[in-house]
Amino acid sequence: MGQSLTRVPGNAVRLTVDSPVTALRGVGGQLAARLARLEIRTVGDLLFHLPLRYQDRTRVLPMGALRPGMEALVCGQVQLTQVKYGRRRMLLSRLNDGTGTLTLRFFHFGAAQQQALEKGVWLQCFGEIRKGPATLEMVHPEYRRLAGGVPEPATTLTPVYPATEGVGQHTLRRLVTQALASLLPEPADEHGRGGIAELVPESLLARWSLPSLREALDWIHRPPADTDLRGLEAGTHPMRRRLAWEELLAHHLSLRRLRHQRRCHRAPVLEGDGALVAAFLRALPFEPTGAQRRVLAEIRRDLARPVPMQRLVQGDVGSGKTLVAAGAVLAAVEAGWQAAVMAPTELLAEQHYHNFRSWLAPLGVQVAWLSGRSRGQAREEALQAIAAGRTAVAVGTHALFQDAVTFAALGLVVVDEQHRFGVHQRLALREKGRQGDRRPHQLIMTATPIPRTLMMSAYADLDCSVIDELPPGRQTVDTVIVSGRRRAEVLARVRHVCRAGRQAYWVCPLIEESEQLQCQAATETAAMLAEALPELRVGLVHGRLAPAEKEAVMGDFKSGGIHLLVATTVIEVGVDVPNASLMIIENAERLGLAQLHQLRGRVGRGSEKSVCVLMYHAPLSARGRERLAALRDCNDGFEIARRDLALRGPGEVLGTRQAGLAQLRVADLLRDQDLLPQVNEAARILLQEYPERVPSLIRRWLGDGAKYAGV
Ligand code: ADP
Ligand code: MG
């Protein structure tokens, strides 16, 4: 490690971005260990540890202008310092600057401090202003004695960094300042080591009027006093955007590289005579829609090529994605290969298992079931059949990819409703199914439409198909918004619908953080409903039921034995009971629009007019009302996703586990989406004219996250 230090004339130690933090003055083993908790191991890490916000200590504010809540730098003379004995012993010091009075309050203090604050001393203080009993106050401010009474404001804004125990702001500021001051200038030294290399070519910086990286980092760590602070904190300042630009570029390049590398990988050619797929389509009780046919054809074209398919199928709830998946699975089987179908929840996996078995068994195709909870002999048999290739299709949860499971000849992996999967999980899954140098094809199905801008960035490694047509005869679902105070009316509606021979869902979304409490809430709701509606049979499903129990309840609901099904959001995806025509969603204001739309998609699957009741916990904020109204007035999942994205941002819409997004440190896909076309173009130029810079750019921003890039 020590060799990345470079001695320059004058014997001062100069740093490179690769120097360990211990190369900085004052950083020993203990501090280095604490810094590592912030993912700071090298000088470069430190420079990319960016401020969360800033404090303005560049201007001394007159005390008369202070307001509670603001952070301020003030300068005044001590008029009185005394120890007070209330419930706690404390030190109070009153300052005056000629425009007003301010009290400093300390709960921890020593005799020396008390002496330092003696009457007549001039102090400069920084802290948050609070309203005290008599005057405005600062509690435990940072302060300094001023010899001549002349304030010494800072010349730059003061950064506030993400910190951790034992590494405070003071330390971070000191280290960053030191690092910036002693970093080697560009270009790199004779060993190829240097300061922060500018990886974006001059011509591109000029074309989009971008500052250099060094300039941007200097600004961000030490913005000049007159900087537009609001813009800097909101991420719209040009210096901040410069970093976001480069970060998006790095992500984009890494996804493009993945896509490119995929073309160099081999996959089995899944091309049969078409007989199985044709027989399957013929046996369906309905005609596939044009969109289903088109997407299936796109998939089959991919499967017939010797490179691994990586295709995302987007389709609104109820657009019939399962059928398309089944068609793809049969294309694999027909070619003599196996397929795995993976669902995110046990419930959905079970549902798929039943669907696939009922479709595939008549065609003589074996389907196995494998979940995290399958045990004993059934599990052993399933595992053996999969390993021996006797079973062509395996359906299950992520348990399908545990170590114990080996496939004889896995040709296709279908991942359903798993938009929360990041690029790394997708790749890991593909590697798991690898046999020799061949990787299985991958099909990803999602009902959460992904807007184009996101598709270009977070999903740039995928090809995309859209099922943009619903099966004919679908009823749009009427959506109504009611207060929880009108529960009695809602109950009457449930009774009415169920008496007419229809069925209903009652959804209790996550309110409690813990699954256990959530299930408890659903259990209580079910008991309440059973009591209020004694003539109806009320069922209950939640995540904690044993699979057999869950299956029994769902089976009962499907066959009409249960009128009203109380459920947690486990039914969000996949459940298909066409006779259900009413859905009540409690605390609807707490859910995202896309999720509500998903839930709503459970009704409106039959010929009957269906209704979704969004019940909110009063009072509802104006914004909350606006959101629910947006859902009521719109039935198009794509449009809803766009609005959801605008209201909540991509992190929440796509889930925090969306690895490609979670890694963004500076950029924000929503805020910075106007940069994406530039980034796209810049990526093209870099790959063509400066390919040697691409790996460094990716490593700088994705670090270890790019470890799959070589697979
Ligand atoms: P999703 O896209 O939400 O996963 P599903 O695959 O569960 O949708 O399909 C929803 C329902 O529509 C199922 O009952 C399915 O049998 C039915 N379905 C699928 N395709 C068609 C079609 N072309 N015509 C009529 N019904 C269809
Ligand atoms: Mg589905």
PDB file of N, CA and C in Angstrom, residues 227-237:
ATOM      1  N   THR A 227     -22.031  31.096  -3.778  1.00  0.00           N
ATOM      2  CA  THR A 227     -22.655  30.007  -4.534  1.00  0.00           C
ATOM      3  C   THR A 227     -24.165  29.970  -4.297  1.00  0.00           C
ATOM      4  N   ASP A 228     -24.876  29.585  -5.334  1.00  0.00           N
ATOM      5  CA  ASP A 228     -26.315  29.381  -5.203  1.00  0.00           C
ATOM      6  C   ASP A 228     -26.528  28.107  -4.365  1.00  0.00           C
ATOM      7  N   LEU A 229     -26.658  28.321  -3.069  1.00  0.00           N
ATOM      8  CA  LEU A 229     -26.696  27.209  -2.124  1.00  0.00           C
ATOM      9  C   LEU A 229     -27.897  26.309  -2.370  1.00  0.00           C
ATOM     10  N   ARG A 230     -29.012  26.939  -2.688  1.00  0.00           N
ATOM     11  CA  ARG A 230     -30.221  26.133  -2.890  1.00  0.00           C
ATOM     12  C   ARG A 230     -30.048  25.191  -4.079  1.00  0.00           C
ATOM     13  N   GLY A 231     -29.478  25.745  -5.138  1.00  0.00           N
ATOM     14  CA  GLY A 231     -29.241  24.918  -6.330  1.00  0.00           C
ATOM     15  C   GLY A 231     -28.267  23.786  -6.041  1.00  0.00           C
ATOM     16  N   LEU A 232     -27.277  24.098  -5.230  1.00  0.00           N
ATOM     17  CA  LEU A 232     -26.267  23.101  -4.905  1.00  0.00           C
ATOM     18  C   LEU A 232     -26.895  21.966  -4.092  1.00  0.00           C
ATOM     19  N   GLU A 233     -27.729  22.338  -3.133  1.00  0.00           N
ATOM     20  CA  GLU A 233     -28.344  21.305  -2.297  1.00  0.00           C
ATOM     21  C   GLU A 233     -29.425  20.533  -3.038  1.00  0.00           C
ATOM     22  N   ALA A 234     -30.089  21.208  -3.956  1.00  0.00           N
ATOM     23  CA  ALA A 234     -31.152  20.527  -4.703  1.00  0.00           C
ATOM     24  C   ALA A 234     -30.566  19.696  -5.841  1.00  0.00           C
ATOM     25  N   GLY A 235     -29.276  19.833  -6.070  1.00  0.00           N
ATOM     26  CA  GLY A 235     -28.642  19.028  -7.109  1.00  0.00           C
ATOM     27  C   GLY A 235     -28.778  19.614  -8.495  1.00  0.00           C
ATOM     28  N   THR A 236     -29.240  20.863  -8.593  1.00  0.00           N
ATOM     29  CA  THR A 236     -29.409  21.458  -9.914  1.00  0.00           C
ATOM     30  C   THR A 236     -28.243  22.383 -10.269  1.00  0.00           C
ATOM     31  N   HIS A 237     -27.310  22.568  -9.343  1.00  0.00           N
ATOM     32  CA  HIS A 237     -26.154  23.412  -9.628  1.00  0.00           C
ATOM     33  C   HIS A 237     -25.271  22.738 -10.682  1.00  0.00           C
TER      34      HIS A 237
END
